[in-house]
Amino acid sequence: MGNRLPVFVVIVAVILFLIYSSVFVVNARQQALVLRFGEIVDVKTEPGIYFKAPFSFFDADTVQLIENRVLRFDLDNIRVQVSGGKFYEVDAFIAYRISDPRVFRAAVSGQIELAEARLRTRLDAALRRVYGLRDFEAALSEERAVMMREVRDQLRPDATSLGLQIEDVRIRRTDLTAEVSQQTFDRMKAERLAEAERLRARGNEAAQRIRARADREVVEIIAEAQKESEILRGEGEAQRSATFADAYKRDPAFFDFYRSMNAYGTALDNTGTTMVLSPSSEFFRYFRDPDGKDGPAKAPAPAAPAAQPSTGQ
């Protein structure tokens, strides 16, 4: 009995090893390729526990697990040239999945890194073709969605040859290169300065028109006011003359007296002027007689010189 125990343990260990070598598990995010001597004999796409022939160390049956979920591959700083001849930097990414494990194994030995290296080359070429047919503004407009679909459609045939299915292609960023960015900035600055000059010129022109119109209106208003003032002054002078004439007709003596009093007030006002007149002058008749009836003196004084302006009293 003691001699049989080691043999029994060895047999159990061999059985357990064979069971362990024959069982493999596929989860929901994977699919499995069953290889026999390097050739694909089965593909497992559903999650579960599966069996295969043991002795994988003899390369009899081996299992290669492959991703069964949507994968993302980013490609940054792609330098593309648009139809205008300028260069831009583009960031994009691809959402893809492994749709045909057999083709994927045959094309890139089931290695995602090799598949993405080939996708990089094809995506770069597709982006260059799509951007080369358009100008820069297209990537910033509604046409951007059309451009992404065109890139996706151009990638799909090449991706199918790798056993891949392209779910989507997205352009994350489209920027000017450093040298083009400076050129664009200088051009935009010059355009803004030119626009500012145009606006300033229009403003100055409008200001001159408004100023000229205002000056013309001022001249017209002043001329109209002067015209009306002259008319009113003339009417006032006429009315004044008519009033004086009417007063003279009613009482010529009083009117003469009134005129003489005004003359006395004007002549004797403190104006700094010296007048030399004869006392018997007609100018002083109301000084000699309040009624002004006293005529001139019989023996008039010698003729005095005419009134002269003087600078002192």
PDB file of C-alpha atoms in Angstrom:
ATOM      1  CA  MET A   1       0.000   0.000   0.000  1.00  0.00           C
ATOM      2  CA  GLY A   2       2.844   2.288   0.860  1.00  0.00           C
ATOM      3  CA  ASN A   3       4.402   1.663  -2.570  1.00  0.00           C
ATOM      4  CA  ARG A   4       1.167   2.520  -4.412  1.00  0.00           C
ATOM      5  CA  LEU A   5       0.671   5.967  -2.807  1.00  0.00           C
ATOM      6  CA  PRO A   6       3.420   7.800  -4.705  1.00  0.00           C
ATOM      7  CA  VAL A   7       2.161   6.310  -7.955  1.00  0.00           C
ATOM      8  CA  PHE A   8      -1.376   7.441  -7.147  1.00  0.00           C
ATOM      9  CA  VAL A   9      -0.182  10.957  -6.373  1.00  0.00           C
ATOM     10  CA  VAL A  10       1.719  11.114  -9.650  1.00  0.00           C
ATOM     11  CA  ILE A  11      -1.329   9.917 -11.588  1.00  0.00           C
ATOM     12  CA  VAL A  12      -3.562  12.523  -9.907  1.00  0.00           C
ATOM     13  CA  ALA A  13      -1.023  15.261 -10.589  1.00  0.00           C
ATOM     14  CA  VAL A  14      -0.804  14.264 -14.250  1.00  0.00           C
ATOM     15  CA  ILE A  15      -4.599  14.270 -14.550  1.00  0.00           C
ATOM     16  CA  LEU A  16      -4.852  17.692 -12.923  1.00  0.00           C
ATOM     17  CA  PHE A  17      -2.107  19.007 -15.171  1.00  0.00           C
ATOM     18  CA  LEU A  18      -3.891  17.666 -18.256  1.00  0.00           C
ATOM     19  CA  ILE A  19      -7.157  19.246 -17.148  1.00  0.00           C
ATOM     20  CA  TYR A  20      -5.403  22.572 -16.455  1.00  0.00           C
ATOM     21  CA  SER A  21      -3.705  22.450 -19.857  1.00  0.00           C
ATOM     22  CA  SER A  22      -7.011  21.699 -21.610  1.00  0.00           C
ATOM     23  CA  VAL A  23      -9.164  24.449 -20.093  1.00  0.00           C
ATOM     24  CA  PHE A  24      -9.094  28.157 -21.055  1.00  0.00           C
ATOM     25  CA  VAL A  25     -11.441  31.025 -20.171  1.00  0.00           C
ATOM     26  CA  VAL A  26     -12.647  33.786 -22.492  1.00  0.00           C
ATOM     27  CA  ASN A  27     -14.171  36.863 -20.826  1.00  0.00           C
ATOM     28  CA  ALA A  28     -16.603  39.380 -22.314  1.00  0.00           C
ATOM     29  CA  ARG A  29     -13.837  41.676 -23.523  1.00  0.00           C
ATOM     30  CA  GLN A  30     -11.883  38.992 -25.374  1.00  0.00           C
ATOM     31  CA  GLN A  31     -12.027  36.532 -28.200  1.00  0.00           C
ATOM     32  CA  ALA A  32      -9.734  33.536 -28.555  1.00  0.00           C
ATOM     33  CA  LEU A  33      -7.872  31.841 -31.378  1.00  0.00           C
ATOM     34  CA  VAL A  34      -7.167  28.141 -30.898  1.00  0.00           C
ATOM     35  CA  LEU A  35      -3.958  27.245 -32.737  1.00  0.00           C
ATOM     36  CA  ARG A  36      -2.702  23.768 -33.509  1.00  0.00           C
ATOM     37  CA  PHE A  37       0.860  23.688 -34.668  1.00  0.00           C
ATOM     38  CA  GLY A  38       0.526  27.360 -35.645  1.00  0.00           C
ATOM     39  CA  GLU A  39      -2.654  26.888 -37.671  1.00  0.00           C
ATOM     40  CA  ILE A  40      -6.030  28.316 -36.576  1.00  0.00           C
ATOM     41  CA  VAL A  41      -8.448  25.511 -35.834  1.00  0.00           C
ATOM     42  CA  ASP A  42     -11.136  27.419 -33.931  1.00  0.00           C
ATOM     43  CA  VAL A  43     -12.250  30.912 -32.963  1.00  0.00           C
ATOM     44  CA  LYS A  44     -14.112  31.625 -29.739  1.00  0.00           C
ATOM     45  CA  THR A  45     -15.976  34.959 -29.727  1.00  0.00           C
ATOM     46  CA  GLU A  46     -18.409  34.319 -26.867  1.00  0.00           C
ATOM     47  CA  PRO A  47     -17.369  34.480 -23.207  1.00  0.00           C
ATOM     48  CA  GLY A  48     -17.172  31.165 -21.374  1.00  0.00           C
ATOM     49  CA  ILE A  49     -15.014  28.176 -20.410  1.00  0.00           C
ATOM     50  CA  TYR A  50     -13.607  26.128 -23.272  1.00  0.00           C
ATOM     51  CA  PHE A  51     -11.470  23.026 -23.746  1.00  0.00           C
ATOM     52  CA  LYS A  52      -8.615  22.243 -26.060  1.00  0.00           C
ATOM     53  CA  ALA A  53      -6.082  19.511 -26.532  1.00  0.00           C
ATOM     54  CA  PRO A  54      -3.386  19.521 -23.842  1.00  0.00           C
ATOM     55  CA  PHE A  55       0.359  19.561 -24.326  1.00  0.00           C
ATOM     56  CA  SER A  56       0.579  23.196 -25.477  1.00  0.00           C
ATOM     57  CA  PHE A  57       4.250  23.070 -24.624  1.00  0.00           C
ATOM     58  CA  PHE A  58       4.615  20.693 -27.571  1.00  0.00           C
ATOM     59  CA  ASP A  59       2.865  23.360 -29.713  1.00  0.00           C
ATOM     60  CA  ALA A  60      -0.061  21.013 -30.108  1.00  0.00           C
ATOM     61  CA  ASP A  61      -2.872  23.379 -29.112  1.00  0.00           C
ATOM     62  CA  THR A  62      -2.297  26.964 -27.997  1.00  0.00           C
ATOM     63  CA  VAL A  63      -4.696  29.844 -27.334  1.00  0.00           C
ATOM     64  CA  GLN A  64      -4.135  33.450 -28.377  1.00  0.00           C
ATOM     65  CA  LEU A  65      -6.444  35.967 -26.699  1.00  0.00           C
ATOM     66  CA  ILE A  66      -7.443  38.987 -28.759  1.00  0.00           C
ATOM     67  CA  GLU A  67      -9.334  42.124 -27.732  1.00  0.00           C
ATOM     68  CA  ASN A  68     -13.045  42.078 -28.506  1.00  0.00           C
ATOM     69  CA  ARG A  69     -13.839  45.684 -27.517  1.00  0.00           C
ATOM     70  CA  VAL A  70     -13.655  49.046 -29.283  1.00  0.00           C
ATOM     71  CA  LEU A  71     -10.088  50.305 -29.170  1.00  0.00           C
ATOM     72  CA  ARG A  72      -8.783  53.828 -29.640  1.00  0.00           C
ATOM     73  CA  PHE A  73      -5.691  54.830 -31.535  1.00  0.00           C
ATOM     74  CA  ASP A  74      -4.502  58.486 -31.334  1.00  0.00           C
ATOM     75  CA  LEU A  75      -2.342  60.180 -33.887  1.00  0.00           C
ATOM     76  CA  ASP A  76      -0.971  63.602 -32.910  1.00  0.00           C
ATOM     77  CA  ASN A  77       0.822  66.443 -34.690  1.00  0.00           C
ATOM     78  CA  ILE A  78       0.189  65.326 -38.244  1.00  0.00           C
ATOM     79  CA  ARG A  79       1.567  67.968 -40.612  1.00  0.00           C
ATOM     80  CA  VAL A  80      -0.818  68.435 -43.552  1.00  0.00           C
ATOM     81  CA  GLN A  81      -0.929  70.880 -46.429  1.00  0.00           C
ATOM     82  CA  VAL A  82      -4.207  72.472 -47.560  1.00  0.00           C
ATOM     83  CA  SER A  83      -5.144  73.663 -51.017  1.00  0.00           C
ATOM     84  CA  GLY A  84      -3.798  77.159 -50.304  1.00  0.00           C
ATOM     85  CA  GLY A  85      -0.303  75.779 -49.801  1.00  0.00           C
ATOM     86  CA  LYS A  86      -0.099  76.385 -46.064  1.00  0.00           C
ATOM     87  CA  PHE A  87       0.733  73.735 -43.469  1.00  0.00           C
ATOM     88  CA  TYR A  88      -1.304  72.847 -40.416  1.00  0.00           C
ATOM     89  CA  GLU A  89      -0.981  70.461 -37.505  1.00  0.00           C
ATOM     90  CA  VAL A  90      -3.823  67.984 -36.962  1.00  0.00           C
ATOM     91  CA  ASP A  91      -4.641  65.658 -34.063  1.00  0.00           C
ATOM     92  CA  ALA A  92      -6.987  62.761 -34.803  1.00  0.00           C
ATOM     93  CA  PHE A  93      -7.992  59.392 -33.398  1.00  0.00           C
ATOM     94  CA  ILE A  94      -9.541  56.175 -34.694  1.00  0.00           C
ATOM     95  CA  ALA A  95     -12.092  54.032 -32.888  1.00  0.00           C
ATOM     96  CA  TYR A  96     -11.794  50.461 -34.186  1.00  0.00           C
ATOM     97  CA  ARG A  97     -12.337  46.857 -33.233  1.00  0.00           C
ATOM     98  CA  ILE A  98     -10.970  43.485 -34.367  1.00  0.00           C
ATOM     99  CA  SER A  99     -13.788  42.124 -36.522  1.00  0.00           C
ATOM    100  CA  ASP A 100     -12.014  39.141 -38.123  1.00  0.00           C
ATOM    101  CA  PRO A 101      -9.537  37.396 -35.796  1.00  0.00           C
ATOM    102  CA  ARG A 102      -8.351  35.020 -38.537  1.00  0.00           C
ATOM    103  CA  VAL A 103      -7.376  37.845 -40.894  1.00  0.00           C
ATOM    104  CA  PHE A 104      -5.953  39.819 -37.968  1.00  0.00           C
ATOM    105  CA  ARG A 105      -3.732  36.848 -37.056  1.00  0.00           C
ATOM    106  CA  ALA A 106      -2.633  36.317 -40.640  1.00  0.00           C
ATOM    107  CA  ALA A 107      -1.926  40.029 -41.337  1.00  0.00           C
ATOM    108  CA  VAL A 108      -0.151  41.193 -38.188  1.00  0.00           C
ATOM    109  CA  SER A 109       0.323  37.976 -36.180  1.00  0.00           C
ATOM    110  CA  GLY A 110      -2.397  39.141 -33.820  1.00  0.00           C
ATOM    111  CA  GLN A 111      -0.307  42.054 -32.519  1.00  0.00           C
ATOM    112  CA  ILE A 112      -2.145  45.344 -31.953  1.00  0.00           C
ATOM    113  CA  GLU A 113       1.076  47.372 -32.116  1.00  0.00           C
ATOM    114  CA  LEU A 114       1.748  46.211 -35.694  1.00  0.00           C
ATOM    115  CA  ALA A 115      -1.857  46.899 -36.695  1.00  0.00           C
ATOM    116  CA  GLU A 116      -1.726  50.435 -35.265  1.00  0.00           C
ATOM    117  CA  ALA A 117       1.575  51.117 -37.002  1.00  0.00           C
ATOM    118  CA  ARG A 118      -0.086  50.310 -40.333  1.00  0.00           C
ATOM    119  CA  LEU A 119      -3.153  52.368 -39.377  1.00  0.00           C
ATOM    120  CA  ARG A 120      -0.858  55.307 -38.619  1.00  0.00           C
ATOM    121  CA  THR A 121       0.508  55.294 -42.152  1.00  0.00           C
ATOM    122  CA  ARG A 122      -2.927  54.958 -43.736  1.00  0.00           C
ATOM    123  CA  LEU A 123      -4.532  57.615 -41.502  1.00  0.00           C
ATOM    124  CA  ASP A 124      -1.727  60.060 -42.247  1.00  0.00           C
ATOM    125  CA  ALA A 125      -2.197  59.551 -45.989  1.00  0.00           C
ATOM    126  CA  ALA A 126      -6.002  59.862 -45.767  1.00  0.00           C
ATOM    127  CA  LEU A 127      -5.806  63.090 -43.789  1.00  0.00           C
ATOM    128  CA  ARG A 128      -3.363  64.566 -46.282  1.00  0.00           C
ATOM    129  CA  ARG A 129      -5.661  63.710 -49.188  1.00  0.00           C
ATOM    130  CA  VAL A 130      -8.790  65.115 -47.522  1.00  0.00           C
ATOM    131  CA  TYR A 131      -7.106  68.323 -46.320  1.00  0.00           C
ATOM    132  CA  GLY A 132      -5.329  68.823 -49.630  1.00  0.00           C
ATOM    133  CA  LEU A 133      -8.677  69.265 -51.377  1.00  0.00           C
ATOM    134  CA  ARG A 134      -9.881  72.019 -49.022  1.00  0.00           C
ATOM    135  CA  ASP A 135      -8.776  75.250 -47.419  1.00  0.00           C
ATOM    136  CA  PHE A 136      -8.170  75.785 -43.721  1.00  0.00           C
ATOM    137  CA  GLU A 137     -11.612  77.260 -42.979  1.00  0.00           C
ATOM    138  CA  ALA A 138     -13.293  73.977 -43.959  1.00  0.00           C
ATOM    139  CA  ALA A 139     -11.936  72.212 -40.852  1.00  0.00           C
ATOM    140  CA  LEU A 140     -13.511  74.911 -38.679  1.00  0.00           C
ATOM    141  CA  SER A 141     -16.917  74.836 -40.325  1.00  0.00           C
ATOM    142  CA  GLU A 142     -19.778  72.366 -40.693  1.00  0.00           C
ATOM    143  CA  GLU A 143     -17.767  70.649 -43.427  1.00  0.00           C
ATOM    144  CA  ARG A 144     -15.545  69.145 -40.730  1.00  0.00           C
ATOM    145  CA  ALA A 145     -18.035  66.292 -40.202  1.00  0.00           C
ATOM    146  CA  VAL A 146     -17.930  65.528 -43.924  1.00  0.00           C
ATOM    147  CA  MET A 147     -14.125  65.474 -43.814  1.00  0.00           C
ATOM    148  CA  MET A 148     -14.122  62.955 -40.928  1.00  0.00           C
ATOM    149  CA  ARG A 149     -16.501  60.664 -42.804  1.00  0.00           C
ATOM    150  CA  GLU A 150     -14.314  60.838 -45.896  1.00  0.00           C
ATOM    151  CA  VAL A 151     -11.240  59.856 -43.860  1.00  0.00           C
ATOM    152  CA  ARG A 152     -13.175  56.991 -42.278  1.00  0.00           C
ATOM    153  CA  ASP A 153     -14.402  55.703 -45.645  1.00  0.00           C
ATOM    154  CA  GLN A 154     -10.875  55.827 -47.075  1.00  0.00           C
ATOM    155  CA  LEU A 155      -9.491  53.862 -44.122  1.00  0.00           C
ATOM    156  CA  ARG A 156     -12.100  51.100 -44.085  1.00  0.00           C
ATOM    157  CA  PRO A 157     -10.808  49.040 -47.066  1.00  0.00           C
ATOM    158  CA  ASP A 158      -7.274  49.014 -45.672  1.00  0.00           C
ATOM    159  CA  ALA A 159      -8.538  48.244 -42.181  1.00  0.00           C
ATOM    160  CA  THR A 160     -10.611  45.335 -43.497  1.00  0.00           C
ATOM    161  CA  SER A 161      -7.458  43.833 -44.999  1.00  0.00           C
ATOM    162  CA  LEU A 162      -6.059  43.827 -41.432  1.00  0.00           C
ATOM    163  CA  GLY A 163      -9.161  42.217 -39.951  1.00  0.00           C
ATOM    164  CA  LEU A 164     -10.246  45.507 -38.380  1.00  0.00           C
ATOM    165  CA  GLN A 165     -13.491  47.425 -38.504  1.00  0.00           C
ATOM    166  CA  ILE A 166     -13.304  51.250 -38.322  1.00  0.00           C
ATOM    167  CA  GLU A 167     -16.084  52.501 -36.063  1.00  0.00           C
ATOM    168  CA  ASP A 168     -15.290  56.195 -36.253  1.00  0.00           C
ATOM    169  CA  VAL A 169     -12.627  58.768 -37.086  1.00  0.00           C
ATOM    170  CA  ARG A 170     -12.470  62.082 -35.243  1.00  0.00           C
ATOM    171  CA  ILE A 171     -10.356  65.187 -35.816  1.00  0.00           C
ATOM    172  CA  ARG A 172      -9.584  66.618 -32.385  1.00  0.00           C
ATOM    173  CA  ARG A 173      -7.496  69.637 -33.324  1.00  0.00           C
ATOM    174  CA  THR A 174      -6.542  71.657 -36.379  1.00  0.00           C
ATOM    175  CA  ASP A 175      -4.000  74.395 -35.686  1.00  0.00           C
ATOM    176  CA  LEU A 176      -1.656  76.559 -37.667  1.00  0.00           C
ATOM    177  CA  THR A 177       2.000  75.728 -37.523  1.00  0.00           C
ATOM    178  CA  ALA A 178       4.210  78.236 -35.708  1.00  0.00           C
ATOM    179  CA  GLU A 179       5.421  80.016 -38.846  1.00  0.00           C
ATOM    180  CA  VAL A 180       1.982  80.033 -40.496  1.00  0.00           C
ATOM    181  CA  SER A 181       0.409  81.183 -37.241  1.00  0.00           C
ATOM    182  CA  GLN A 182       2.702  84.224 -37.127  1.00  0.00           C
ATOM    183  CA  GLN A 183       2.001  84.997 -40.781  1.00  0.00           C
ATOM    184  CA  THR A 184      -1.730  84.683 -40.192  1.00  0.00           C
ATOM    185  CA  PHE A 185      -1.499  86.867 -37.107  1.00  0.00           C
ATOM    186  CA  ASP A 186       0.383  89.545 -39.051  1.00  0.00           C
ATOM    187  CA  ARG A 187      -2.154  89.369 -41.875  1.00  0.00           C
ATOM    188  CA  MET A 188      -5.097  89.609 -39.466  1.00  0.00           C
ATOM    189  CA  LYS A 189      -3.404  92.508 -37.682  1.00  0.00           C
ATOM    190  CA  ALA A 190      -2.880  94.335 -40.974  1.00  0.00           C
ATOM    191  CA  GLU A 191      -6.507  93.701 -41.950  1.00  0.00           C
ATOM    192  CA  ARG A 192      -7.746  95.021 -38.605  1.00  0.00           C
ATOM    193  CA  LEU A 193      -5.537  98.095 -38.876  1.00  0.00           C
ATOM    194  CA  ALA A 194      -6.797  98.731 -42.402  1.00  0.00           C
ATOM    195  CA  GLU A 195     -10.366  98.290 -41.223  1.00  0.00           C
ATOM    196  CA  ALA A 196      -9.705 100.695 -38.354  1.00  0.00           C
ATOM    197  CA  GLU A 197      -8.309 103.244 -40.790  1.00  0.00           C
ATOM    198  CA  ARG A 198     -11.354 102.856 -43.022  1.00  0.00           C
ATOM    199  CA  LEU A 199     -13.683 103.318 -40.067  1.00  0.00           C
ATOM    200  CA  ARG A 200     -11.661 106.306 -38.857  1.00  0.00           C
ATOM    201  CA  ALA A 201     -11.758 107.865 -42.343  1.00  0.00           C
ATOM    202  CA  ARG A 202     -15.511 107.302 -42.551  1.00  0.00           C
ATOM    203  CA  GLY A 203     -15.905 108.840 -39.104  1.00  0.00           C
ATOM    204  CA  ASN A 204     -13.827 111.878 -40.054  1.00  0.00           C
ATOM    205  CA  GLU A 205     -15.805 112.267 -43.263  1.00  0.00           C
ATOM    206  CA  ALA A 206     -19.092 112.038 -41.371  1.00  0.00           C
ATOM    207  CA  ALA A 207     -17.786 114.501 -38.758  1.00  0.00           C
ATOM    208  CA  GLN A 208     -16.804 116.971 -41.474  1.00  0.00           C
ATOM    209  CA  ARG A 209     -20.219 116.664 -43.093  1.00  0.00           C
ATOM    210  CA  ILE A 210     -21.948 117.199 -39.760  1.00  0.00           C
ATOM    211  CA  ARG A 211     -19.631 120.100 -38.900  1.00  0.00           C
ATOM    212  CA  ALA A 212     -20.173 121.729 -42.307  1.00  0.00           C
ATOM    213  CA  ARG A 213     -23.921 121.302 -42.017  1.00  0.00           C
ATOM    214  CA  ALA A 214     -23.850 122.765 -38.508  1.00  0.00           C
ATOM    215  CA  ASP A 215     -21.716 125.725 -39.673  1.00  0.00           C
ATOM    216  CA  ARG A 216     -24.066 126.322 -42.578  1.00  0.00           C
ATOM    217  CA  GLU A 217     -27.063 126.190 -40.280  1.00  0.00           C
ATOM    218  CA  VAL A 218     -25.333 128.622 -37.890  1.00  0.00           C
ATOM    219  CA  VAL A 219     -24.693 131.057 -40.760  1.00  0.00           C
ATOM    220  CA  GLU A 220     -28.267 130.685 -41.971  1.00  0.00           C
ATOM    221  CA  ILE A 221     -29.681 131.179 -38.482  1.00  0.00           C
ATOM    222  CA  ILE A 222     -27.476 134.225 -37.841  1.00  0.00           C
ATOM    223  CA  ALA A 223     -28.337 135.688 -41.253  1.00  0.00           C
ATOM    224  CA  GLU A 224     -32.037 135.091 -40.641  1.00  0.00           C
ATOM    225  CA  ALA A 225     -31.755 136.638 -37.186  1.00  0.00           C
ATOM    226  CA  GLN A 226     -29.902 139.669 -38.574  1.00  0.00           C
ATOM    227  CA  LYS A 227     -32.488 139.978 -41.305  1.00  0.00           C
ATOM    228  CA  GLU A 228     -35.318 139.908 -38.797  1.00  0.00           C
ATOM    229  CA  SER A 229     -33.451 142.337 -36.509  1.00  0.00           C
ATOM    230  CA  GLU A 230     -32.907 144.771 -39.385  1.00  0.00           C
ATOM    231  CA  ILE A 231     -36.553 144.503 -40.313  1.00  0.00           C
ATOM    232  CA  LEU A 232     -37.612 145.087 -36.705  1.00  0.00           C
ATOM    233  CA  ARG A 233     -35.091 147.939 -36.360  1.00  0.00           C
ATOM    234  CA  GLY A 234     -36.379 149.543 -39.534  1.00  0.00           C
ATOM    235  CA  GLU A 235     -39.953 149.146 -38.367  1.00  0.00           C
ATOM    236  CA  GLY A 236     -38.956 150.633 -34.991  1.00  0.00           C
ATOM    237  CA  GLU A 237     -37.195 153.572 -36.645  1.00  0.00           C
ATOM    238  CA  ALA A 238     -40.179 154.156 -38.840  1.00  0.00           C
ATOM    239  CA  GLN A 239     -42.505 154.000 -35.860  1.00  0.00           C
ATOM    240  CA  ARG A 240     -40.179 156.323 -33.909  1.00  0.00           C
ATOM    241  CA  SER A 241     -40.063 158.789 -36.774  1.00  0.00           C
ATOM    242  CA  ALA A 242     -43.822 158.591 -37.107  1.00  0.00           C
ATOM    243  CA  THR A 243     -44.178 159.222 -33.374  1.00  0.00           C
ATOM    244  CA  PHE A 244     -41.868 162.239 -33.515  1.00  0.00           C
ATOM    245  CA  ALA A 245     -43.688 163.593 -36.552  1.00  0.00           C
ATOM    246  CA  ASP A 246     -47.040 163.186 -34.833  1.00  0.00           C
ATOM    247  CA  ALA A 247     -45.695 164.871 -31.683  1.00  0.00           C
ATOM    248  CA  TYR A 248     -44.341 167.751 -33.731  1.00  0.00           C
ATOM    249  CA  LYS A 249     -47.648 168.224 -35.472  1.00  0.00           C
ATOM    250  CA  ARG A 250     -49.518 168.307 -32.185  1.00  0.00           C
ATOM    251  CA  ASP A 251     -47.227 170.776 -30.354  1.00  0.00           C
ATOM    252  CA  PRO A 252     -44.281 172.112 -32.326  1.00  0.00           C
ATOM    253  CA  ALA A 253     -43.090 174.322 -29.469  1.00  0.00           C
ATOM    254  CA  PHE A 254     -42.969 171.468 -26.974  1.00  0.00           C
ATOM    255  CA  PHE A 255     -41.292 169.239 -29.493  1.00  0.00           C
ATOM    256  CA  ASP A 256     -38.670 171.915 -30.094  1.00  0.00           C
ATOM    257  CA  PHE A 257     -38.173 172.291 -26.360  1.00  0.00           C
ATOM    258  CA  TYR A 258     -37.840 168.508 -25.943  1.00  0.00           C
ATOM    259  CA  ARG A 259     -35.279 168.333 -28.697  1.00  0.00           C
ATOM    260  CA  SER A 260     -33.285 171.177 -27.154  1.00  0.00           C
ATOM    261  CA  MET A 261     -33.276 169.494 -23.729  1.00  0.00           C
ATOM    262  CA  ASN A 262     -31.949 166.303 -25.281  1.00  0.00           C
ATOM    263  CA  ALA A 263     -29.262 168.323 -27.051  1.00  0.00           C
ATOM    264  CA  TYR A 264     -28.298 170.021 -23.756  1.00  0.00           C
ATOM    265  CA  GLY A 265     -28.049 166.665 -22.018  1.00  0.00           C
ATOM    266  CA  THR A 266     -25.892 165.238 -24.767  1.00  0.00           C
ATOM    267  CA  ALA A 267     -23.647 168.329 -25.029  1.00  0.00           C
ATOM    268  CA  LEU A 268     -23.175 168.907 -21.311  1.00  0.00           C
ATOM    269  CA  ASP A 269     -22.661 165.280 -20.352  1.00  0.00           C
ATOM    270  CA  ASN A 270     -19.297 164.466 -18.720  1.00  0.00           C
ATOM    271  CA  THR A 271     -17.675 163.295 -21.957  1.00  0.00           C
ATOM    272  CA  GLY A 272     -14.340 165.147 -21.607  1.00  0.00           C
ATOM    273  CA  THR A 273     -15.190 167.506 -24.513  1.00  0.00           C
ATOM    274  CA  THR A 274     -14.857 171.304 -24.285  1.00  0.00           C
ATOM    275  CA  MET A 275     -17.084 173.537 -26.416  1.00  0.00           C
ATOM    276  CA  VAL A 276     -16.591 177.285 -26.855  1.00  0.00           C
ATOM    277  CA  LEU A 277     -19.927 179.000 -27.802  1.00  0.00           C
ATOM    278  CA  SER A 278     -21.262 182.494 -27.665  1.00  0.00           C
ATOM    279  CA  PRO A 279     -23.862 183.118 -24.895  1.00  0.00           C
ATOM    280  CA  SER A 280     -26.100 184.703 -27.539  1.00  0.00           C
ATOM    281  CA  SER A 281     -25.975 181.525 -29.599  1.00  0.00           C
ATOM    282  CA  GLU A 282     -29.254 180.013 -30.730  1.00  0.00           C
ATOM    283  CA  PHE A 283     -28.185 176.886 -28.839  1.00  0.00           C
ATOM    284  CA  PHE A 284     -28.721 178.680 -25.479  1.00  0.00           C
ATOM    285  CA  ARG A 285     -32.031 180.387 -26.213  1.00  0.00           C
ATOM    286  CA  TYR A 286     -33.892 178.273 -23.610  1.00  0.00           C
ATOM    287  CA  PHE A 287     -31.311 179.394 -21.028  1.00  0.00           C
ATOM    288  CA  ARG A 288     -32.214 183.020 -21.741  1.00  0.00           C
ATOM    289  CA  ASP A 289     -35.974 182.459 -22.056  1.00  0.00           C
ATOM    290  CA  PRO A 290     -37.847 179.355 -20.868  1.00  0.00           C
ATOM    291  CA  ASP A 291     -40.279 179.813 -23.720  1.00  0.00           C
ATOM    292  CA  GLY A 292     -37.443 180.044 -26.223  1.00  0.00           C
ATOM    293  CA  LYS A 293     -38.869 183.236 -27.724  1.00  0.00           C
ATOM    294  CA  ASP A 294     -35.864 185.411 -27.020  1.00  0.00           C
ATOM    295  CA  GLY A 295     -34.048 186.007 -30.284  1.00  0.00           C
ATOM    296  CA  PRO A 296     -30.403 186.363 -30.694  1.00  0.00           C
ATOM    297  CA  ALA A 297     -28.523 189.402 -29.159  1.00  0.00           C
ATOM    298  CA  LYS A 298     -28.225 192.618 -31.133  1.00  0.00           C
ATOM    299  CA  ALA A 299     -24.451 192.772 -30.897  1.00  0.00           C
ATOM    300  CA  PRO A 300     -23.204 189.265 -31.208  1.00  0.00           C
ATOM    301  CA  ALA A 301     -19.892 188.388 -29.832  1.00  0.00           C
ATOM    302  CA  PRO A 302     -16.979 187.861 -32.141  1.00  0.00           C
ATOM    303  CA  ALA A 303     -17.157 184.609 -33.956  1.00  0.00           C
ATOM    304  CA  ALA A 304     -15.723 181.854 -31.910  1.00  0.00           C
ATOM    305  CA  PRO A 305     -13.768 179.030 -33.392  1.00  0.00           C
ATOM    306  CA  ALA A 306     -15.602 175.841 -34.056  1.00  0.00           C
ATOM    307  CA  ALA A 307     -15.945 173.292 -31.294  1.00  0.00           C
ATOM    308  CA  GLN A 308     -12.787 171.231 -30.933  1.00  0.00           C
ATOM    309  CA  PRO A 309     -12.351 168.013 -29.075  1.00  0.00           C
ATOM    310  CA  SER A 310     -10.036 168.248 -26.120  1.00  0.00           C
ATOM    311  CA  THR A 311      -8.292 165.669 -24.048  1.00  0.00           C
ATOM    312  CA  GLY A 312      -8.946 167.602 -20.774  1.00  0.00           C
ATOM    313  CA  GLN A 313     -11.437 169.898 -19.032  1.00  0.00           C
TER     314      GLN A 313
END
